[in-house]
PDB file of C-alpha atoms and ligand atoms in Angstrom:
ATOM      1  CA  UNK Z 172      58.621  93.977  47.725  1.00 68.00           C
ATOM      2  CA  UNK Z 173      54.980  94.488  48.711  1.00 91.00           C
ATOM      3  CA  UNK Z 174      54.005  97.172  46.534  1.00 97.00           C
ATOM      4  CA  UNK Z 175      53.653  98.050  43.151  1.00 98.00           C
ATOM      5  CA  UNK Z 176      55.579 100.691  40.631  1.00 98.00           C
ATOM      6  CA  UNK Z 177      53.046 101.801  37.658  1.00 98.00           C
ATOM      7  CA  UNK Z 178      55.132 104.223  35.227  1.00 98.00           C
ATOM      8  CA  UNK Z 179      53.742 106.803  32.833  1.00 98.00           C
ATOM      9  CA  UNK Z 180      55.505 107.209  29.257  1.00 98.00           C
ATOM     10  CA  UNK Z 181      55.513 109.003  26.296  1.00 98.00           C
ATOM     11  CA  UNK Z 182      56.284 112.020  24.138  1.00 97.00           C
ATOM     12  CA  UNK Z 183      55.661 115.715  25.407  1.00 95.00           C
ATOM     13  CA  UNK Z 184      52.284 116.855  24.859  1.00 93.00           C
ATOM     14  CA  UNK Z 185      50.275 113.801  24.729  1.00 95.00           C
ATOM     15  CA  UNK Z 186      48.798 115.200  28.274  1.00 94.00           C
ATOM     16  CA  UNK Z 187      50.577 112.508  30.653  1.00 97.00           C
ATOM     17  CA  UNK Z 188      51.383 114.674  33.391  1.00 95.00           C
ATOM     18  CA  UNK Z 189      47.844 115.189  33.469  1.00 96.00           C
ATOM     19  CA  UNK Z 190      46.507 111.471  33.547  1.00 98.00           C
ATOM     20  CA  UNK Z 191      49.068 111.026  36.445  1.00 98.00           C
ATOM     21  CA  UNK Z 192      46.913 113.399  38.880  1.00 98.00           C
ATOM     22  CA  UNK Z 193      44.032 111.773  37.521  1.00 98.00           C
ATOM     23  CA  UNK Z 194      45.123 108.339  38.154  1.00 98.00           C
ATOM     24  CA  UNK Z 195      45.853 109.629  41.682  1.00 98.00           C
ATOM     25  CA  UNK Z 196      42.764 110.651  42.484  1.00 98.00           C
ATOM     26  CA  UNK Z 197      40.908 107.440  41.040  1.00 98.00           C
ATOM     27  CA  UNK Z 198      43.767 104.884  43.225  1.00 98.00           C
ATOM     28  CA  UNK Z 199      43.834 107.444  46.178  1.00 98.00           C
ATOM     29  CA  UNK Z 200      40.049 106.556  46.462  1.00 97.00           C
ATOM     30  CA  UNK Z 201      40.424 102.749  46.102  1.00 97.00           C
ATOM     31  CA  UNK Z 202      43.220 103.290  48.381  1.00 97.00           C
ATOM     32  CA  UNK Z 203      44.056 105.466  50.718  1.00 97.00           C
ATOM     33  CA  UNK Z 204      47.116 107.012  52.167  1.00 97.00           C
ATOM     34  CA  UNK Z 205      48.697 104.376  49.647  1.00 98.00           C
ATOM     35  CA  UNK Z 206      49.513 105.870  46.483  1.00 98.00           C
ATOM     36  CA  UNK Z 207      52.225 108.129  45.952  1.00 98.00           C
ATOM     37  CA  UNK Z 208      53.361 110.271  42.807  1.00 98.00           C
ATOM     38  CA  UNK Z 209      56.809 111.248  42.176  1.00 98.00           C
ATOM     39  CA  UNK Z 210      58.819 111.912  38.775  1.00 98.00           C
ATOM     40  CA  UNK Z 211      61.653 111.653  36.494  1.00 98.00           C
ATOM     41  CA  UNK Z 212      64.170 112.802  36.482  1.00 98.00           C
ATOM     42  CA  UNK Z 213      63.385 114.413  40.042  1.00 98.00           C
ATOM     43  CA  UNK Z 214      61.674 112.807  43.384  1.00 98.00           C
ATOM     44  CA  UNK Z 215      64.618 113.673  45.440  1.00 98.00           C
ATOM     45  CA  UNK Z 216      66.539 117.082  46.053  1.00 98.00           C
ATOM     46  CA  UNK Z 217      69.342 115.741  44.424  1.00 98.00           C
ATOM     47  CA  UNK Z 218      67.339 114.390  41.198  1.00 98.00           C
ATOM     48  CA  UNK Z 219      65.507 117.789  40.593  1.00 98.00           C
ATOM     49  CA  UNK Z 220      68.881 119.241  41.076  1.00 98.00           C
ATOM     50  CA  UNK Z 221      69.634 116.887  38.399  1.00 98.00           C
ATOM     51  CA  UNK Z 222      66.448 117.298  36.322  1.00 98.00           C
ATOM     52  CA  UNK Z 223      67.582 121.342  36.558  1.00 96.00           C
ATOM     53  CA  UNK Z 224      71.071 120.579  34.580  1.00 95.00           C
ATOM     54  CA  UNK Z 225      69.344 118.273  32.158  1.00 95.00           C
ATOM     55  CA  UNK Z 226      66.310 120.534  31.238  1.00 95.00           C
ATOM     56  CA  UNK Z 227      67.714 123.938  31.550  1.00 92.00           C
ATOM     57  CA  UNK Z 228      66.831 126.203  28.426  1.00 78.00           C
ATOM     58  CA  UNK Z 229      69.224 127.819  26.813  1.00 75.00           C
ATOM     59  CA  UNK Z 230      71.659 125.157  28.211  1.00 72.00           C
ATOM     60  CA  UNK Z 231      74.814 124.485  26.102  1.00 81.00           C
ATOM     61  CA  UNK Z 232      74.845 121.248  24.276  1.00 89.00           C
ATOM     62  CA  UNK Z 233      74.840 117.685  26.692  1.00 94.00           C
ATOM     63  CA  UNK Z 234      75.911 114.310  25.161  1.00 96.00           C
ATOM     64  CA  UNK Z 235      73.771 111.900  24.606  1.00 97.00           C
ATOM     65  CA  UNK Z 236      75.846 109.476  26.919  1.00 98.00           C
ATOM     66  CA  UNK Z 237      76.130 112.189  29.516  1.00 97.00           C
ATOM     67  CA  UNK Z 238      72.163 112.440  29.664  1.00 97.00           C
ATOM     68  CA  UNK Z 239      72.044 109.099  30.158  1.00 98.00           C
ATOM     69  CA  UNK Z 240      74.980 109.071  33.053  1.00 98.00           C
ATOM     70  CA  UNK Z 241      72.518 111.860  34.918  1.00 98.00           C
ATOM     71  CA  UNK Z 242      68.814 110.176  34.440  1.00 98.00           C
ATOM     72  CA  UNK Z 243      70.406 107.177  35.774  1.00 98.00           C
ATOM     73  CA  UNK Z 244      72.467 109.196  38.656  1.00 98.00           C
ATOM     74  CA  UNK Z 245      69.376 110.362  39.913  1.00 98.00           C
ATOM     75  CA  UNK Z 246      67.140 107.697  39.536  1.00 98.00           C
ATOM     76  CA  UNK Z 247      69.584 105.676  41.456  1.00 98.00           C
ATOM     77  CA  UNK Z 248      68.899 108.317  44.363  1.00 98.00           C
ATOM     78  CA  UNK Z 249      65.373 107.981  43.679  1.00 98.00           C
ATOM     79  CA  UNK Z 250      65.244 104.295  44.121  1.00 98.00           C
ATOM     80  CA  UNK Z 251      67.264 104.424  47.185  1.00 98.00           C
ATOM     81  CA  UNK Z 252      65.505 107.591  48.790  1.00 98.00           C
ATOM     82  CA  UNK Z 253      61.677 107.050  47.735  1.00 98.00           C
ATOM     83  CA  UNK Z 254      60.393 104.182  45.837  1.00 98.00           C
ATOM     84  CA  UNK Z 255      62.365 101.278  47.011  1.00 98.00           C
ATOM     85  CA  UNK Z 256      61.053 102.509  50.144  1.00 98.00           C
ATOM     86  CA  UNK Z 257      57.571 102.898  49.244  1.00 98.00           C
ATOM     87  CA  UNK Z 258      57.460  99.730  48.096  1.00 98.00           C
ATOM     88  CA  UNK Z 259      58.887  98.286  51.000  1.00 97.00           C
ATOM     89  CA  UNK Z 260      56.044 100.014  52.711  1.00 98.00           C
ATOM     90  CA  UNK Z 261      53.297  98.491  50.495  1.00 98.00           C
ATOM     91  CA  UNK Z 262      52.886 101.458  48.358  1.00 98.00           C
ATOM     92  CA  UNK Z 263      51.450 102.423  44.907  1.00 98.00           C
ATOM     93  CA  UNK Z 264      54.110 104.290  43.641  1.00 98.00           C
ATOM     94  CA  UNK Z 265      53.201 106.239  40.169  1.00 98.00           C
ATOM     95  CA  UNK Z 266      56.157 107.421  38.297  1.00 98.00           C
ATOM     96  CA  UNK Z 267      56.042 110.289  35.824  1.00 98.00           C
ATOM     97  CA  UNK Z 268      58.782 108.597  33.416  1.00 98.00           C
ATOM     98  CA  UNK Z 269      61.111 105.872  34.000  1.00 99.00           C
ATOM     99  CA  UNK Z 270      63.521 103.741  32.396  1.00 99.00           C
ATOM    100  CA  UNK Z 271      61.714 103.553  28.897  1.00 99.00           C
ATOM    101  CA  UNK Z 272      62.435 107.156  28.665  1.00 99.00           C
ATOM    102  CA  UNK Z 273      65.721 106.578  28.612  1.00 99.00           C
ATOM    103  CA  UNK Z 274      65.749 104.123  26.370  1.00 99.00           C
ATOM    104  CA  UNK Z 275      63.532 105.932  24.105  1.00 98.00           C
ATOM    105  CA  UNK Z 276      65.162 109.680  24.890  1.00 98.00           C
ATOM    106  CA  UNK Z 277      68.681 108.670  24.866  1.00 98.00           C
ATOM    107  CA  UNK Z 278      68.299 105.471  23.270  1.00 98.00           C
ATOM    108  CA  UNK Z 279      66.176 106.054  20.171  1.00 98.00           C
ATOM    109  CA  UNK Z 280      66.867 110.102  19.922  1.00 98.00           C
ATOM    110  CA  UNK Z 281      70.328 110.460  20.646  1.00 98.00           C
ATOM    111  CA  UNK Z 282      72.025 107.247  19.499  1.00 98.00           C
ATOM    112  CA  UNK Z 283      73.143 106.067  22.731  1.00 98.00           C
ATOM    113  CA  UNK Z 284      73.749 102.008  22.254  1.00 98.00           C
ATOM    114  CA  UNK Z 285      70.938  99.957  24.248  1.00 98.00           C
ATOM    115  CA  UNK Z 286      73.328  97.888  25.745  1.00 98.00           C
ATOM    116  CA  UNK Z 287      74.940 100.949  27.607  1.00 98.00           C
ATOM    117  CA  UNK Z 288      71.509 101.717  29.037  1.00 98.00           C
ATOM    118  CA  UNK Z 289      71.227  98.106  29.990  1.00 98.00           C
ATOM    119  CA  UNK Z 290      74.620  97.337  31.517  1.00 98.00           C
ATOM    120  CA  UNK Z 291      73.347 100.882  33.614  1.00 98.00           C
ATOM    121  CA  UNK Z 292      69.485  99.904  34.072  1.00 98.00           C
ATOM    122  CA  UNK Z 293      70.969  95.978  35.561  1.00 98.00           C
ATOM    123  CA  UNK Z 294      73.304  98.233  38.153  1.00 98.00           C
ATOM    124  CA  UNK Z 295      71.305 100.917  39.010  1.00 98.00           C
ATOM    125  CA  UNK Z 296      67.977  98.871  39.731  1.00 98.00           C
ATOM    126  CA  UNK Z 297      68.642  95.617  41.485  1.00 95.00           C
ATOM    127  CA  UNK Z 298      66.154  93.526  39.324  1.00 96.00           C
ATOM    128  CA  UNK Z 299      63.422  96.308  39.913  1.00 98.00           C
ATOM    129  CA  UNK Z 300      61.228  96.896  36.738  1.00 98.00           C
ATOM    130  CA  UNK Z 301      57.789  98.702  36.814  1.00 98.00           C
ATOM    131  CA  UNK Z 302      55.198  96.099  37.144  1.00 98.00           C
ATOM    132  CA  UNK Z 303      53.198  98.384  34.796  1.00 98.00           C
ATOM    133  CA  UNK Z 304      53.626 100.808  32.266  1.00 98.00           C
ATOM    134  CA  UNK Z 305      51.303 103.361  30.162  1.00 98.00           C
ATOM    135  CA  UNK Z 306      52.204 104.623  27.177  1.00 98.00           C
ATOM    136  CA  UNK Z 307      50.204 107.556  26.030  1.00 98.00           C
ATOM    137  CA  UNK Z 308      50.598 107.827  22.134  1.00 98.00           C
ATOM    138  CA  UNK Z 309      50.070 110.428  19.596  1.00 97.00           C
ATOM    139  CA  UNK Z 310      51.502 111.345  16.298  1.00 97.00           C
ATOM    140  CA  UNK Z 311      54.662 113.708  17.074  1.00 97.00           C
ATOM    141  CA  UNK Z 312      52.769 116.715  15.242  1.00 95.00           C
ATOM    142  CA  UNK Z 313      50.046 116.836  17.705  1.00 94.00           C
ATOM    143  CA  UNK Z 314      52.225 116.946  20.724  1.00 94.00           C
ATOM    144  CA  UNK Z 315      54.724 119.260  19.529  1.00 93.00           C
ATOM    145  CA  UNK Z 316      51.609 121.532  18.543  1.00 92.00           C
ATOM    146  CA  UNK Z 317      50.273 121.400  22.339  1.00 90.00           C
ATOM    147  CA  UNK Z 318      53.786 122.174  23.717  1.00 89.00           C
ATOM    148  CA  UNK Z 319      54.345 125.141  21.433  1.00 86.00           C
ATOM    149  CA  UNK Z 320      50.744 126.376  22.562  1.00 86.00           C
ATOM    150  CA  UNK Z 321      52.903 126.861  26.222  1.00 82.00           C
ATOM    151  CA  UNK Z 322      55.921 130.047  26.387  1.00 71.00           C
ATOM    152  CA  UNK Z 323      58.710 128.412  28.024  1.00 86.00           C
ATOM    153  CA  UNK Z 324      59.770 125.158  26.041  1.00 91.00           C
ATOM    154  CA  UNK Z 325      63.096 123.616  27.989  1.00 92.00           C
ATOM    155  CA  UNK Z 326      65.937 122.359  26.550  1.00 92.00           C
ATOM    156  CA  UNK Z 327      64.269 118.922  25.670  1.00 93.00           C
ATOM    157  CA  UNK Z 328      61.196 120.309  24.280  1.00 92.00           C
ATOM    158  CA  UNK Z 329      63.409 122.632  21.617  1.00 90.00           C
ATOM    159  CA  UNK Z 330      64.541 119.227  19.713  1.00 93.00           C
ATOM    160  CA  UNK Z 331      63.847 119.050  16.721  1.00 92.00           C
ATOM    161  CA  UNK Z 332      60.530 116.945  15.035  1.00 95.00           C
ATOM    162  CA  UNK Z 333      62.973 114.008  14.039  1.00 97.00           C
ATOM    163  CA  UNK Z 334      64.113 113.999  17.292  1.00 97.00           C
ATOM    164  CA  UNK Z 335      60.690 113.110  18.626  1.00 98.00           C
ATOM    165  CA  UNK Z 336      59.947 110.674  15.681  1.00 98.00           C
ATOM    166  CA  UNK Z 337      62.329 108.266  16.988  1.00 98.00           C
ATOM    167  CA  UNK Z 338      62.023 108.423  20.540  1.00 98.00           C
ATOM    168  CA  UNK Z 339      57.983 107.632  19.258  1.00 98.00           C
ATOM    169  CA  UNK Z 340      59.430 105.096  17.474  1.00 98.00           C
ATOM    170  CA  UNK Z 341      61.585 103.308  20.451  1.00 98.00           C
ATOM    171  CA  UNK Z 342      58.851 103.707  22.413  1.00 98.00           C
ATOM    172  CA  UNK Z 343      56.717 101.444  20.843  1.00 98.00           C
ATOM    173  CA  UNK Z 344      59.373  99.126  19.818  1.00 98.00           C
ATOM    174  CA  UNK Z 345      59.508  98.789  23.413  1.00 98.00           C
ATOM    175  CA  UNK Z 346      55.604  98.392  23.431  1.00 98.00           C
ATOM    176  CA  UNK Z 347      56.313  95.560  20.977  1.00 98.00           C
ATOM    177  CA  UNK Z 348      59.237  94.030  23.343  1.00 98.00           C
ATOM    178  CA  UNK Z 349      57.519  94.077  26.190  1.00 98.00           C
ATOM    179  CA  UNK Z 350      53.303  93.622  25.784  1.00 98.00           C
ATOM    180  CA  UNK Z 351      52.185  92.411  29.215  1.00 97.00           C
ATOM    181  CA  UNK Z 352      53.892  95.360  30.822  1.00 98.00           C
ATOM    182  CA  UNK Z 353      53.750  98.080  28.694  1.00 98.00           C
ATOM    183  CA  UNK Z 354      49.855  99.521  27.737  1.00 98.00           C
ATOM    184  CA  UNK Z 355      49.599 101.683  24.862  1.00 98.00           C
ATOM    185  CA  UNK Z 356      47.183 104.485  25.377  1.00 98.00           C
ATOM    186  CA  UNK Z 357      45.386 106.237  22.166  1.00 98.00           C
ATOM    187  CA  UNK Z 358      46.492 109.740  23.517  1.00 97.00           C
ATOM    188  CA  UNK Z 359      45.269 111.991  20.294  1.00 96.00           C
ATOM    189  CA  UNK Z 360      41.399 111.082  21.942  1.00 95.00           C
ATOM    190  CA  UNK Z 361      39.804 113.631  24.315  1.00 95.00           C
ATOM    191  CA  UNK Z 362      41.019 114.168  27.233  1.00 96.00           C
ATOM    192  CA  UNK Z 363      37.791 111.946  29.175  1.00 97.00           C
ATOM    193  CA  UNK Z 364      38.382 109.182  26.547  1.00 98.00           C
ATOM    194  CA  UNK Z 365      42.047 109.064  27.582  1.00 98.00           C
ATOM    195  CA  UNK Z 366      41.204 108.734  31.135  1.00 98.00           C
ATOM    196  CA  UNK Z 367      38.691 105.803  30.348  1.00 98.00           C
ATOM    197  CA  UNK Z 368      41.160 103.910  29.341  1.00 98.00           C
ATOM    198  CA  UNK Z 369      43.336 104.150  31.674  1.00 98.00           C
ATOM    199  CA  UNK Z 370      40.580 103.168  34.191  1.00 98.00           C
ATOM    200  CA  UNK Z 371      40.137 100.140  32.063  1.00 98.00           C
ATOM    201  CA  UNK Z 372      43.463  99.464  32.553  1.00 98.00           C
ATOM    202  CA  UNK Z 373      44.050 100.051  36.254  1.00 98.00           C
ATOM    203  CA  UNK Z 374      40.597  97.831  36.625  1.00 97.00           C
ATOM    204  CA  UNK Z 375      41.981  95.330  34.553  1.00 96.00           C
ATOM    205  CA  UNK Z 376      44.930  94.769  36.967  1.00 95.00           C
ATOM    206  CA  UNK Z 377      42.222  94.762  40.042  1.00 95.00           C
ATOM    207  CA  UNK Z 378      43.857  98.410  41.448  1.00 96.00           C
ATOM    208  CA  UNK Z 379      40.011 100.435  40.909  1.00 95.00           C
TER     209      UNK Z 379
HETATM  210  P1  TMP O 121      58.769 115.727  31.489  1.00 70.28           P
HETATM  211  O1  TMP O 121      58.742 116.897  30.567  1.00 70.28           O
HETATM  212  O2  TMP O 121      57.802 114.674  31.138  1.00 70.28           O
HETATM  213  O3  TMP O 121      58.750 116.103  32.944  1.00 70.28           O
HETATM  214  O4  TMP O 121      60.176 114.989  31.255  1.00 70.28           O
HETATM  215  C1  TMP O 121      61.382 115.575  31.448  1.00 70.28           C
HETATM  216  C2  TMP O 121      62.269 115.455  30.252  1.00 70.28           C
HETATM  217  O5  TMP O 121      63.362 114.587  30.558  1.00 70.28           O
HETATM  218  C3  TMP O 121      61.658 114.960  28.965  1.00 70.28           C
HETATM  219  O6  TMP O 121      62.088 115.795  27.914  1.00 70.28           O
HETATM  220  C4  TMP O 121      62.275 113.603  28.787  1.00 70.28           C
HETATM  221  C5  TMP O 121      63.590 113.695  29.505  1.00 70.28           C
HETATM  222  N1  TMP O 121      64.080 112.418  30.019  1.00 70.28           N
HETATM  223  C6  TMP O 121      65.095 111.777  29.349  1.00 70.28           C
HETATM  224  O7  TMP O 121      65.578 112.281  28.342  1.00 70.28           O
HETATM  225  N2  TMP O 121      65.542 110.572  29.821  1.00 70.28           N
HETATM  226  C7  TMP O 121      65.025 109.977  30.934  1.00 70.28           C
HETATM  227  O8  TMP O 121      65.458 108.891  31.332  1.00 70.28           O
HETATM  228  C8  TMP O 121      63.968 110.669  31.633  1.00 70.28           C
HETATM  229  C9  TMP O 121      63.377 110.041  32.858  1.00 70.28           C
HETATM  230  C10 TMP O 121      63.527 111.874  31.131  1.00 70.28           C
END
């Protein structure tokens, strides 16, 4: 495939969702009418669909194994409907969350055995890993403060601390696993210092 899949990761409140549109705007210069920005789970009417069952507040409890059964239901859709696609068509596709956040989410916080995820990731995606990942990283306490700073926290984002302290902790085991893909981002820094380095990053791979 001729284009290239760059994922965003990590914990709520570290301010990814917000270095996405940045990293937008700085490609979309460099590049235009190539870049495209899509999510998980979501990028499809079926995956929000999805993404509404699995974030719903004041849903009743989900199993860790049926999480995973639904992130991977609709990024299967996703793959198929948009990015596989995309890339197809040459396109920069950034992805707000991926497969690490399963691993990390259902992985690390629930329990759910890594080889499930990977029996699921090797069916699901034909081969297809991001060719880039960013991590943004900060201590749980400091994103849990910034999400409780919003009203409406969904079902996710009502886990508990220890919840988030190991799906932290898978993510950068993952870090560990896999350096030359995976960039961890000091996300606790100001918001400009945060986008510096992601600019280093995207330079350092020739994209800006
Ligand atoms: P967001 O708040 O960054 O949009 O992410 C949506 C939520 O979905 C977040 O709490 C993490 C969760 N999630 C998983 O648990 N597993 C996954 O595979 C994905 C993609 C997201």
């Amino acid at each position: 495939m001729k284009g290239l899949l760059i994922t965003f990761e990590g914990i709520e409140g570290v301010g990814k969702t917000t270095q996405v549109q940045r990293a937008f705007d700085l490609l979309e210069a460099e590049h235009p009418g190539r870049v495209v920005v899509t999510r998980e789970p979501g990028g499809t009417r079926a995956g929000e669909a999805i993404r509404e069952i699995m974030l719903q507040s004041g849903a009743a409890y989900i199993d860790g194994m049926t999480e995973m059964l639904l992130v991977f239901a609709a990024r299967r859709q996703h793959l198929r409907e948009l990015i596989e696609p995309a890339l197809q068509a040459g396109k920069i596709v950034l992805c707000d969350r991926f497969t690490d956040a399963t691993f990390a989410y259902q992985g690390g916080g629930r329990g759910v055995p890594e080889q499930h995820i990977e029996r699921l990731q090797d069916m699901v995606q034909d081969g297809l890993r991001p060719h880039l990942t960013l991590l943004f990283d900060a201590p749980v306490e400091t994103g849990l403060a910034r999400l409780r700073a919003r009203k409406d926290l969904d079902r996710m984002e009502t886990e508990a601390v220890n919840f988030f302290r190991q799906v932290r902790a898978k993510y950068l085991e993952l870090a560990a696993r896999h350096p030359d893909r995976i960039h961890v981002i000091d996300a606790n820094a100001d918001i400009e210092t945060v986008s510096a380095a992601v600019r280093t990053i995207l330079a350092g791979h020739k994209l800006c």
